[in-house]
């Protein structure tokens, strides 16, 4: 890796990240972000296709010699959160901000594109650049990009997430399961409304819904193997409009996170059983809308070992073995198709006041983390190409 050449790209990374931070776009609405990326890639002379699986953009940098194809991915979407930071690059779009670092991911991959674009003559193979929309909202953008051919011919894929829970200068990953699957559900409890002073004439949907919330808390603690991490959270309960009216309908909304399909299906079945049984016990009915979201993100063991070798020796980072985390990522879909590794790159820095968690209205990153992320992606790609050449000889 030519470290000085990569360092020279850092000011452009910062400029790109700050522009994108000022102009965030929500999932499935990344029209201007997509156009920004496409324009930059074409300016660099990179073979580029836009409108892939929605607002996705794919760039291809082909070397002068044949070889393997390495895909690198960045996500581009923002979140429906009001930016509360006091800085010159704060979001200019009311109620929308990059509160998860995707602006940094995009800026990082644009820098990597420029780095490899100037080194086509050194490549034996292809670098595939995947700029993905809609990571934040199911069904996500990864599956649609795969369906549109973004992974065709790809041998391995790498991705990074700028991660403020760990300090800048570090990077972490793990072999096998790293990030949880994510499902969401909505349960409508249907009762019979009436006067608050005459409860015996009603079927209280709020009472039945409240009982169901308590019952659902037993699923993980009493139905799931304690050695299998899992989360079932009720994030919303809505019912009624007035203090003296018994509501005829109550809605619960929640999420399920876990790391294996057997546990995932067990929890789903128990939710259906408890919803029907609890509602019936109160004379009500339950209707369930259950959506399976992203699968568990599972890193390839050999590619994790590549990360563990190169993070320190080639990218100059402090490497960590990450614990499993419950947030989900649709990068999981890519890893179901080809081997690869997803890596967490430290972006927190208490000395700079960068301490807020992801999805927080004051979220920010230590921008030096983008340089670290770019170095890691390049190190992983270079290592893969080198191993492929060795095997070919």
Short mmCIF file of C-alpha atoms in Angstrom, two decimals:
data_model
loop_
_atom_site.label_atom_id
_atom_site.label_comp_id
_atom_site.label_asym_id
_atom_site.label_seq_id
_atom_site.Cartn_x
_atom_site.Cartn_y
_atom_site.Cartn_z
CA UNK A 1 0.00 0.00 0.00
CA UNK A 2 1.26 3.46 -0.89
CA UNK A 3 0.50 5.21 2.38
CA UNK A 4 1.57 8.67 1.20
CA UNK A 5 -0.74 8.42 -1.81
CA UNK A 6 -3.64 7.40 0.44
CA UNK A 7 -2.86 10.19 2.92
CA UNK A 8 -2.96 12.68 0.04
CA UNK A 9 -6.60 11.66 -0.57
CA UNK A 10 -7.67 12.44 2.98
CA UNK A 11 -8.65 16.12 2.45
CA UNK A 12 -10.99 15.04 -0.37
CA UNK A 13 -12.47 12.37 1.91
CA UNK A 14 -13.27 15.00 4.51
CA UNK A 15 -14.72 17.36 1.89
CA UNK A 16 -16.91 14.60 0.44
CA UNK A 17 -18.07 13.41 3.84
CA UNK A 18 -19.03 16.90 4.97
CA UNK A 19 -20.90 17.62 1.74
CA UNK A 20 -22.88 14.41 2.15
CA UNK A 21 -23.47 15.17 5.83
CA UNK A 22 -25.00 18.52 4.88
CA UNK A 23 -27.21 16.88 2.24
CA UNK A 24 -28.53 13.60 3.67
CA UNK A 25 -31.21 11.52 1.97
CA UNK A 26 -33.44 8.86 3.48
CA UNK A 27 -33.52 5.20 2.48
CA UNK A 28 -34.90 4.57 -1.01
CA UNK A 29 -34.65 8.33 -1.70
CA UNK A 30 -30.90 8.72 -2.35
CA UNK A 31 -31.28 10.29 -5.79
CA UNK A 32 -28.80 13.18 -5.34
CA UNK A 33 -26.32 11.08 -3.36
CA UNK A 34 -26.36 8.48 -6.13
CA UNK A 35 -25.82 11.17 -8.76
CA UNK A 36 -22.93 12.63 -6.71
CA UNK A 37 -21.22 9.23 -6.54
CA UNK A 38 -21.82 8.44 -10.21
CA UNK A 39 -20.39 11.80 -11.31
CA UNK A 40 -17.27 11.34 -9.20
CA UNK A 41 -16.63 7.82 -10.49
CA UNK A 42 -17.06 8.84 -14.11
CA UNK A 43 -14.72 11.77 -13.58
CA UNK A 44 -12.13 9.28 -12.34
CA UNK A 45 -12.54 7.32 -15.57
CA UNK A 46 -14.13 4.34 -13.85
CA UNK A 47 -16.63 2.13 -15.70
CA UNK A 48 -19.83 3.06 -13.87
CA UNK A 49 -23.45 1.92 -13.86
CA UNK A 50 -26.20 3.69 -11.90
CA UNK A 51 -29.76 2.76 -11.01
CA UNK A 52 -28.69 -0.69 -9.83
CA UNK A 53 -31.39 -2.15 -7.60
CA UNK A 54 -32.83 1.32 -7.04
CA UNK A 55 -30.36 4.16 -6.49
CA UNK A 56 -27.35 1.85 -6.29
CA UNK A 57 -24.14 2.63 -8.16
CA UNK A 58 -21.53 0.09 -9.25
CA UNK A 59 -18.04 0.95 -10.43
CA UNK A 60 -15.59 -1.49 -12.02
CA UNK A 61 -11.83 -0.99 -12.05
CA UNK A 62 -10.29 -3.67 -14.26
CA UNK A 63 -6.60 -4.38 -14.14
CA UNK A 64 -4.37 -4.92 -17.14
CA UNK A 65 -4.05 -8.60 -16.21
CA UNK A 66 -6.84 -11.13 -15.55
CA UNK A 67 -7.52 -12.28 -12.04
CA UNK A 68 -10.02 -12.41 -9.20
CA UNK A 69 -12.75 -9.85 -8.52
CA UNK A 70 -12.81 -8.14 -5.11
CA UNK A 71 -15.96 -6.20 -4.15
CA UNK A 72 -15.94 -3.32 -1.69
CA UNK A 73 -19.21 -1.91 -0.38
CA UNK A 74 -20.41 1.37 1.12
CA UNK A 75 -23.96 2.32 2.11
CA UNK A 76 -25.34 5.80 1.36
CA UNK A 77 -28.63 6.42 3.22
CA UNK A 78 -29.39 8.65 6.22
CA UNK A 79 -31.92 8.53 9.06
CA UNK A 80 -35.11 10.44 9.97
CA UNK A 81 -33.41 12.27 12.88
CA UNK A 82 -33.00 16.01 13.49
CA UNK A 83 -29.31 16.94 13.55
CA UNK A 84 -28.52 18.70 16.84
CA UNK A 85 -24.78 19.23 16.28
CA UNK A 86 -23.35 22.73 16.30
CA UNK A 87 -20.85 22.51 13.44
CA UNK A 88 -20.43 23.95 9.97
CA UNK A 89 -21.27 20.64 8.28
CA UNK A 90 -24.52 19.95 10.19
CA UNK A 91 -27.42 18.64 8.12
CA UNK A 92 -29.26 21.26 6.07
CA UNK A 93 -32.29 18.99 5.66
CA UNK A 94 -34.80 19.32 8.51
CA UNK A 95 -35.46 16.03 10.26
CA UNK A 96 -32.85 14.06 8.28
CA UNK A 97 -29.23 13.37 9.18
CA UNK A 98 -26.37 10.95 8.74
CA UNK A 99 -26.53 9.54 12.26
CA UNK A 100 -24.82 6.24 11.48
CA UNK A 101 -21.69 7.11 9.50
CA UNK A 102 -22.87 6.18 6.01
CA UNK A 103 -21.61 9.53 4.69
CA UNK A 104 -18.17 8.49 5.92
CA UNK A 105 -18.51 5.07 4.31
CA UNK A 106 -19.33 6.65 0.94
CA UNK A 107 -16.49 9.18 1.19
CA UNK A 108 -14.09 6.39 2.14
CA UNK A 109 -15.00 4.21 -0.83
CA UNK A 110 -14.73 7.16 -3.22
CA UNK A 111 -11.16 7.63 -1.99
CA UNK A 112 -10.45 3.92 -2.45
CA UNK A 113 -11.88 4.23 -5.97
CA UNK A 114 -9.45 7.03 -6.77
CA UNK A 115 -6.56 5.10 -5.24
CA UNK A 116 -7.16 2.01 -7.37
CA UNK A 117 -8.23 4.01 -10.40
CA UNK A 118 -4.68 5.35 -10.62
CA UNK A 119 -3.22 1.86 -10.32
CA UNK A 120 -5.07 -0.13 -12.98
CA UNK A 121 -1.77 -1.20 -14.49
CA UNK A 122 -0.83 -2.89 -11.22
CA UNK A 123 -4.07 -4.84 -10.84
CA UNK A 124 -4.39 -8.50 -11.76
CA UNK A 125 -8.17 -8.70 -11.56
CA UNK A 126 -11.00 -6.30 -10.79
CA UNK A 127 -12.07 -4.02 -7.98
CA UNK A 128 -15.88 -3.87 -7.82
CA UNK A 129 -17.18 -0.76 -6.03
CA UNK A 130 -20.69 -1.17 -4.62
CA UNK A 131 -22.41 2.01 -3.42
CA UNK A 132 -25.62 0.75 -1.85
CA UNK A 133 -28.85 2.57 -0.98
CA UNK A 134 -31.26 1.78 1.82
CA UNK A 135 -29.31 -0.11 4.46
CA UNK A 136 -31.34 1.39 7.30
CA UNK A 137 -34.82 0.21 6.31
CA UNK A 138 -36.00 -3.31 5.50
CA UNK A 139 -36.03 -4.88 2.96
CA UNK A 140 -32.82 -2.89 2.44
CA UNK A 141 -30.83 -2.26 -0.71
CA UNK A 142 -28.37 -5.16 -0.67
CA UNK A 143 -30.83 -7.81 -1.85
CA UNK A 144 -32.07 -5.71 -4.76
CA UNK A 145 -28.50 -4.87 -5.84
CA UNK A 146 -27.58 -8.55 -5.76
CA UNK A 147 -30.67 -9.37 -7.83
CA UNK A 148 -29.63 -6.67 -10.32
CA UNK A 149 -26.24 -8.33 -10.75
CA UNK A 150 -23.94 -6.28 -8.52
CA UNK A 151 -22.22 -9.45 -7.27
CA UNK A 152 -21.99 -11.26 -10.60
CA UNK A 153 -18.47 -12.62 -11.00
CA UNK A 154 -17.37 -11.45 -7.54
CA UNK A 155 -15.03 -13.77 -5.64
CA UNK A 156 -14.90 -12.01 -2.25
CA UNK A 157 -16.42 -8.94 -0.61
CA UNK A 158 -15.33 -6.60 2.19
CA UNK A 159 -17.16 -3.86 4.02
CA UNK A 160 -16.51 -1.55 6.94
CA UNK A 161 -18.63 0.27 9.48
CA UNK A 162 -17.25 3.36 11.17
CA UNK A 163 -18.04 2.52 14.78
CA UNK A 164 -17.99 5.09 17.59
CA UNK A 165 -18.19 2.58 20.49
CA UNK A 166 -14.52 1.79 19.84
CA UNK A 167 -11.76 4.42 19.60
CA UNK A 168 -10.22 5.69 16.39
CA UNK A 169 -7.12 3.71 15.53
CA UNK A 170 -8.69 0.34 16.31
CA UNK A 171 -10.62 -2.16 14.21
CA UNK A 172 -12.58 -5.22 15.17
CA UNK A 173 -14.30 -8.19 13.63
CA UNK A 174 -15.05 -11.84 14.39
CA UNK A 175 -15.25 -15.15 12.56
CA UNK A 176 -18.75 -16.48 12.05
CA UNK A 177 -21.76 -14.55 13.43
CA UNK A 178 -20.99 -10.89 14.16
CA UNK A 179 -24.27 -8.98 13.84
CA UNK A 180 -27.76 -10.22 14.64
CA UNK A 181 -30.69 -10.97 12.39
CA UNK A 182 -33.53 -8.51 12.73
CA UNK A 183 -37.27 -9.14 12.50
CA UNK A 184 -40.12 -6.77 13.27
CA UNK A 185 -43.70 -7.39 14.26
CA UNK A 186 -46.96 -5.58 14.89
CA UNK A 187 -49.73 -7.11 16.99
CA UNK A 188 -53.25 -5.67 16.90
CA UNK A 189 -55.40 -6.65 19.87
CA UNK A 190 -59.09 -6.33 18.99
CA UNK A 191 -61.56 -6.02 21.88
CA UNK A 192 -64.86 -4.22 22.41
CA UNK A 193 -64.78 -0.59 23.43
CA UNK A 194 -67.07 1.20 25.82
CA UNK A 195 -67.49 3.53 28.74
CA UNK A 196 -64.63 3.66 31.25
CA UNK A 197 -67.14 3.49 34.06
CA UNK A 198 -68.74 0.30 32.73
CA UNK A 199 -65.81 -2.05 32.09
CA UNK A 200 -67.96 -5.15 32.51
CA UNK A 201 -69.68 -4.30 29.23
CA UNK A 202 -66.40 -4.19 27.30
CA UNK A 203 -63.40 -6.25 26.27
CA UNK A 204 -60.45 -4.10 27.25
CA UNK A 205 -57.84 -4.26 24.48
CA UNK A 206 -55.33 -2.18 26.47
CA UNK A 207 -55.53 -4.61 29.39
CA UNK A 208 -55.03 -7.56 27.07
CA UNK A 209 -52.17 -5.77 25.31
CA UNK A 210 -50.49 -4.94 28.60
CA UNK A 211 -50.71 -8.55 29.71
CA UNK A 212 -49.21 -9.62 26.39
CA UNK A 213 -46.23 -7.30 26.87
CA UNK A 214 -45.44 -9.09 30.12
CA UNK A 215 -45.95 -12.51 28.57
CA UNK A 216 -43.61 -11.72 25.68
CA UNK A 217 -40.82 -10.85 28.13
CA UNK A 218 -40.77 -14.54 29.09
CA UNK A 219 -39.91 -15.73 25.58
CA UNK A 220 -36.16 -15.13 25.76
CA UNK A 221 -35.84 -15.94 29.46
CA UNK A 222 -37.91 -19.13 29.41
CA UNK A 223 -38.03 -20.48 25.83
CA UNK A 224 -34.58 -19.70 24.39
CA UNK A 225 -31.43 -21.60 25.33
CA UNK A 226 -29.54 -19.27 27.73
CA UNK A 227 -26.36 -19.90 25.73
CA UNK A 228 -27.95 -18.40 22.58
CA UNK A 229 -28.04 -14.58 22.66
CA UNK A 230 -31.43 -13.14 21.73
CA UNK A 231 -33.48 -9.99 22.25
CA UNK A 232 -37.22 -9.42 22.06
CA UNK A 233 -38.17 -5.78 22.54
CA UNK A 234 -41.58 -4.13 22.58
CA UNK A 235 -40.83 -0.61 21.43
CA UNK A 236 -44.36 0.76 21.19
CA UNK A 237 -47.80 0.17 22.67
CA UNK A 238 -50.68 2.32 21.48
CA UNK A 239 -54.29 2.16 22.53
CA UNK A 240 -57.11 4.48 23.46
CA UNK A 241 -57.85 8.16 22.96
CA UNK A 242 -59.36 9.36 26.24
CA UNK A 243 -59.09 8.69 29.98
CA UNK A 244 -62.70 7.55 30.33
CA UNK A 245 -63.00 5.37 27.24
CA UNK A 246 -62.04 1.70 27.06
CA UNK A 247 -60.30 1.18 23.73
CA UNK A 248 -61.51 -1.43 21.30
CA UNK A 249 -58.03 -1.75 19.74
CA UNK A 250 -54.46 -1.78 21.02
CA UNK A 251 -51.31 -2.13 18.91
CA UNK A 252 -47.92 -3.47 20.00
CA UNK A 253 -44.79 -3.08 17.89
CA UNK A 254 -41.49 -4.82 18.51
CA UNK A 255 -38.27 -6.28 17.19
CA UNK A 256 -36.46 -9.61 17.51
CA UNK A 257 -32.67 -10.05 17.30
CA UNK A 258 -30.70 -13.31 17.40
CA UNK A 259 -27.81 -15.21 15.79
CA UNK A 260 -29.17 -18.48 14.42
CA UNK A 261 -32.17 -19.48 12.37
CA UNK A 262 -33.44 -22.10 14.84
CA UNK A 263 -33.72 -19.50 17.61
CA UNK A 264 -35.23 -17.04 15.16
CA UNK A 265 -38.03 -19.45 14.21
CA UNK A 266 -38.60 -20.47 17.84
CA UNK A 267 -39.15 -16.86 18.90
CA UNK A 268 -41.45 -16.20 15.97
CA UNK A 269 -43.59 -19.23 16.86
CA UNK A 270 -43.77 -18.27 20.54
CA UNK A 271 -44.87 -14.72 19.69
CA UNK A 272 -47.75 -16.08 17.62
CA UNK A 273 -48.73 -18.57 20.34
CA UNK A 274 -48.64 -16.05 23.18
CA UNK A 275 -50.45 -13.35 21.22
CA UNK A 276 -53.32 -15.68 20.33
CA UNK A 277 -53.50 -17.26 23.78
CA UNK A 278 -53.29 -14.05 25.80
CA UNK A 279 -55.85 -12.24 23.65
CA UNK A 280 -58.22 -15.20 23.93
CA UNK A 281 -57.83 -15.26 27.71
CA UNK A 282 -59.27 -11.74 27.82
CA UNK A 283 -61.98 -12.44 25.24
CA UNK A 284 -60.11 -10.48 22.56
CA UNK A 285 -58.51 -11.39 19.25
CA UNK A 286 -54.96 -10.89 18.03
CA UNK A 287 -53.82 -10.13 14.49
CA UNK A 288 -50.06 -10.41 13.86
CA UNK A 289 -48.01 -8.83 11.09
CA UNK A 290 -44.55 -10.41 11.36
CA UNK A 291 -41.78 -9.45 8.93
CA UNK A 292 -38.48 -11.31 8.66
CA UNK A 293 -35.77 -8.71 8.11
CA UNK A 294 -32.04 -9.03 7.60
CA UNK A 295 -30.41 -12.39 8.34
CA UNK A 296 -27.52 -12.77 10.75
CA UNK A 297 -24.25 -11.39 9.40
CA UNK A 298 -21.77 -14.29 9.25
CA UNK A 299 -18.13 -13.61 8.38
CA UNK A 300 -16.08 -16.17 6.50
CA UNK A 301 -13.50 -17.66 8.86
CA UNK A 302 -10.63 -17.44 6.39
CA UNK A 303 -11.42 -13.83 5.52
CA UNK A 304 -11.59 -12.95 9.20
CA UNK A 305 -8.10 -14.41 9.54
CA UNK A 306 -7.04 -12.15 6.67
CA UNK A 307 -8.43 -9.18 8.61
CA UNK A 308 -6.57 -10.27 11.73
CA UNK A 309 -3.31 -10.52 9.78
CA UNK A 310 -3.58 -7.30 7.80
CA UNK A 311 -5.30 -4.86 10.18
CA UNK A 312 -2.14 -4.35 12.19
CA UNK A 313 0.65 -5.24 9.78
CA UNK A 314 -0.69 -3.49 6.67
CA UNK A 315 -3.31 -0.97 7.85
CA UNK A 316 -1.49 0.03 11.04
CA UNK A 317 -4.52 -0.45 13.28
CA UNK A 318 -4.96 -1.99 16.71
CA UNK A 319 -6.94 -5.15 16.01
CA UNK A 320 -9.66 -6.53 18.24
CA UNK A 321 -11.75 -9.68 18.36
CA UNK A 322 -15.24 -8.22 18.46
CA UNK A 323 -18.05 -9.54 20.59
CA UNK A 324 -21.34 -10.25 18.86
CA UNK A 325 -23.56 -7.17 18.60
CA UNK A 326 -27.34 -6.95 18.28
CA UNK A 327 -27.59 -4.23 15.61
CA UNK A 328 -28.26 -5.71 12.17
CA UNK A 329 -26.72 -5.09 8.75
CA UNK A 330 -27.91 -6.04 5.29
CA UNK A 331 -24.29 -6.67 4.32
CA UNK A 332 -25.35 -10.11 5.57
CA UNK A 333 -27.00 -10.76 2.19
CA UNK A 334 -23.69 -10.34 0.34
CA UNK A 335 -22.00 -12.77 2.71
CA UNK A 336 -24.67 -15.36 1.94
CA UNK A 337 -23.56 -15.26 -1.70
CA UNK A 338 -19.77 -14.95 -1.53
CA UNK A 339 -17.14 -15.20 1.22
CA UNK A 340 -16.01 -12.00 2.86
CA UNK A 341 -15.58 -10.02 6.03
CA UNK A 342 -17.38 -7.09 7.62
CA UNK A 343 -15.19 -4.97 9.90
CA UNK A 344 -15.84 -2.35 12.56
CA UNK A 345 -13.43 0.59 12.34
CA UNK A 346 -13.12 2.72 15.47
CA UNK A 347 -14.52 6.23 15.03
CA UNK A 348 -14.98 7.42 18.62
CA UNK A 349 -12.78 10.02 20.25
CA UNK A 350 -13.73 11.42 23.70
CA UNK A 351 -10.94 13.98 23.39
CA UNK A 352 -12.81 15.53 20.47
CA UNK A 353 -16.22 15.15 22.11
CA UNK A 354 -17.14 12.30 19.76
CA UNK A 355 -18.93 10.12 22.28
CA UNK A 356 -22.52 9.88 21.08
CA UNK A 357 -23.88 6.51 19.95
CA UNK A 358 -25.15 5.67 16.52
CA UNK A 359 -28.66 6.97 15.70
CA UNK A 360 -28.21 9.84 18.21
CA UNK A 361 -29.06 13.43 17.12
CA UNK A 362 -25.53 14.54 18.04
CA UNK A 363 -23.78 11.64 16.38
CA UNK A 364 -20.44 12.39 14.74
CA UNK A 365 -17.25 10.55 13.82
CA UNK A 366 -13.55 11.18 14.17
CA UNK A 367 -12.87 11.80 10.49
CA UNK A 368 -9.43 10.21 10.78
CA UNK A 369 -11.37 6.94 10.96
CA UNK A 370 -12.12 7.26 7.24
CA UNK A 371 -8.40 7.11 6.49
CA UNK A 372 -8.14 4.03 8.69
CA UNK A 373 -11.12 2.42 6.94
CA UNK A 374 -9.67 3.11 3.50
CA UNK A 375 -6.32 1.65 4.53
CA UNK A 376 -8.05 -1.48 5.84
CA UNK A 377 -10.11 -2.03 2.69
CA UNK A 378 -7.02 -1.60 0.50
CA UNK A 379 -4.99 -3.91 2.72
CA UNK A 380 -7.67 -6.61 2.53
CA UNK A 381 -8.00 -6.33 -1.26
CA UNK A 382 -4.24 -6.29 -1.84
CA UNK A 383 -3.79 -9.32 0.41
CA UNK A 384 -6.48 -11.27 -1.46
CA UNK A 385 -4.97 -10.43 -4.85
CA UNK A 386 -1.50 -11.42 -3.62
CA UNK A 387 -2.74 -14.78 -2.37
CA UNK A 388 -4.59 -15.37 -5.65
CA UNK A 389 -1.44 -14.68 -7.66
CA UNK A 390 0.59 -17.01 -5.45
CA UNK A 391 -1.90 -19.81 -6.04
CA UNK A 392 -1.86 -19.18 -9.77
CA UNK A 393 1.92 -19.56 -10.01
#
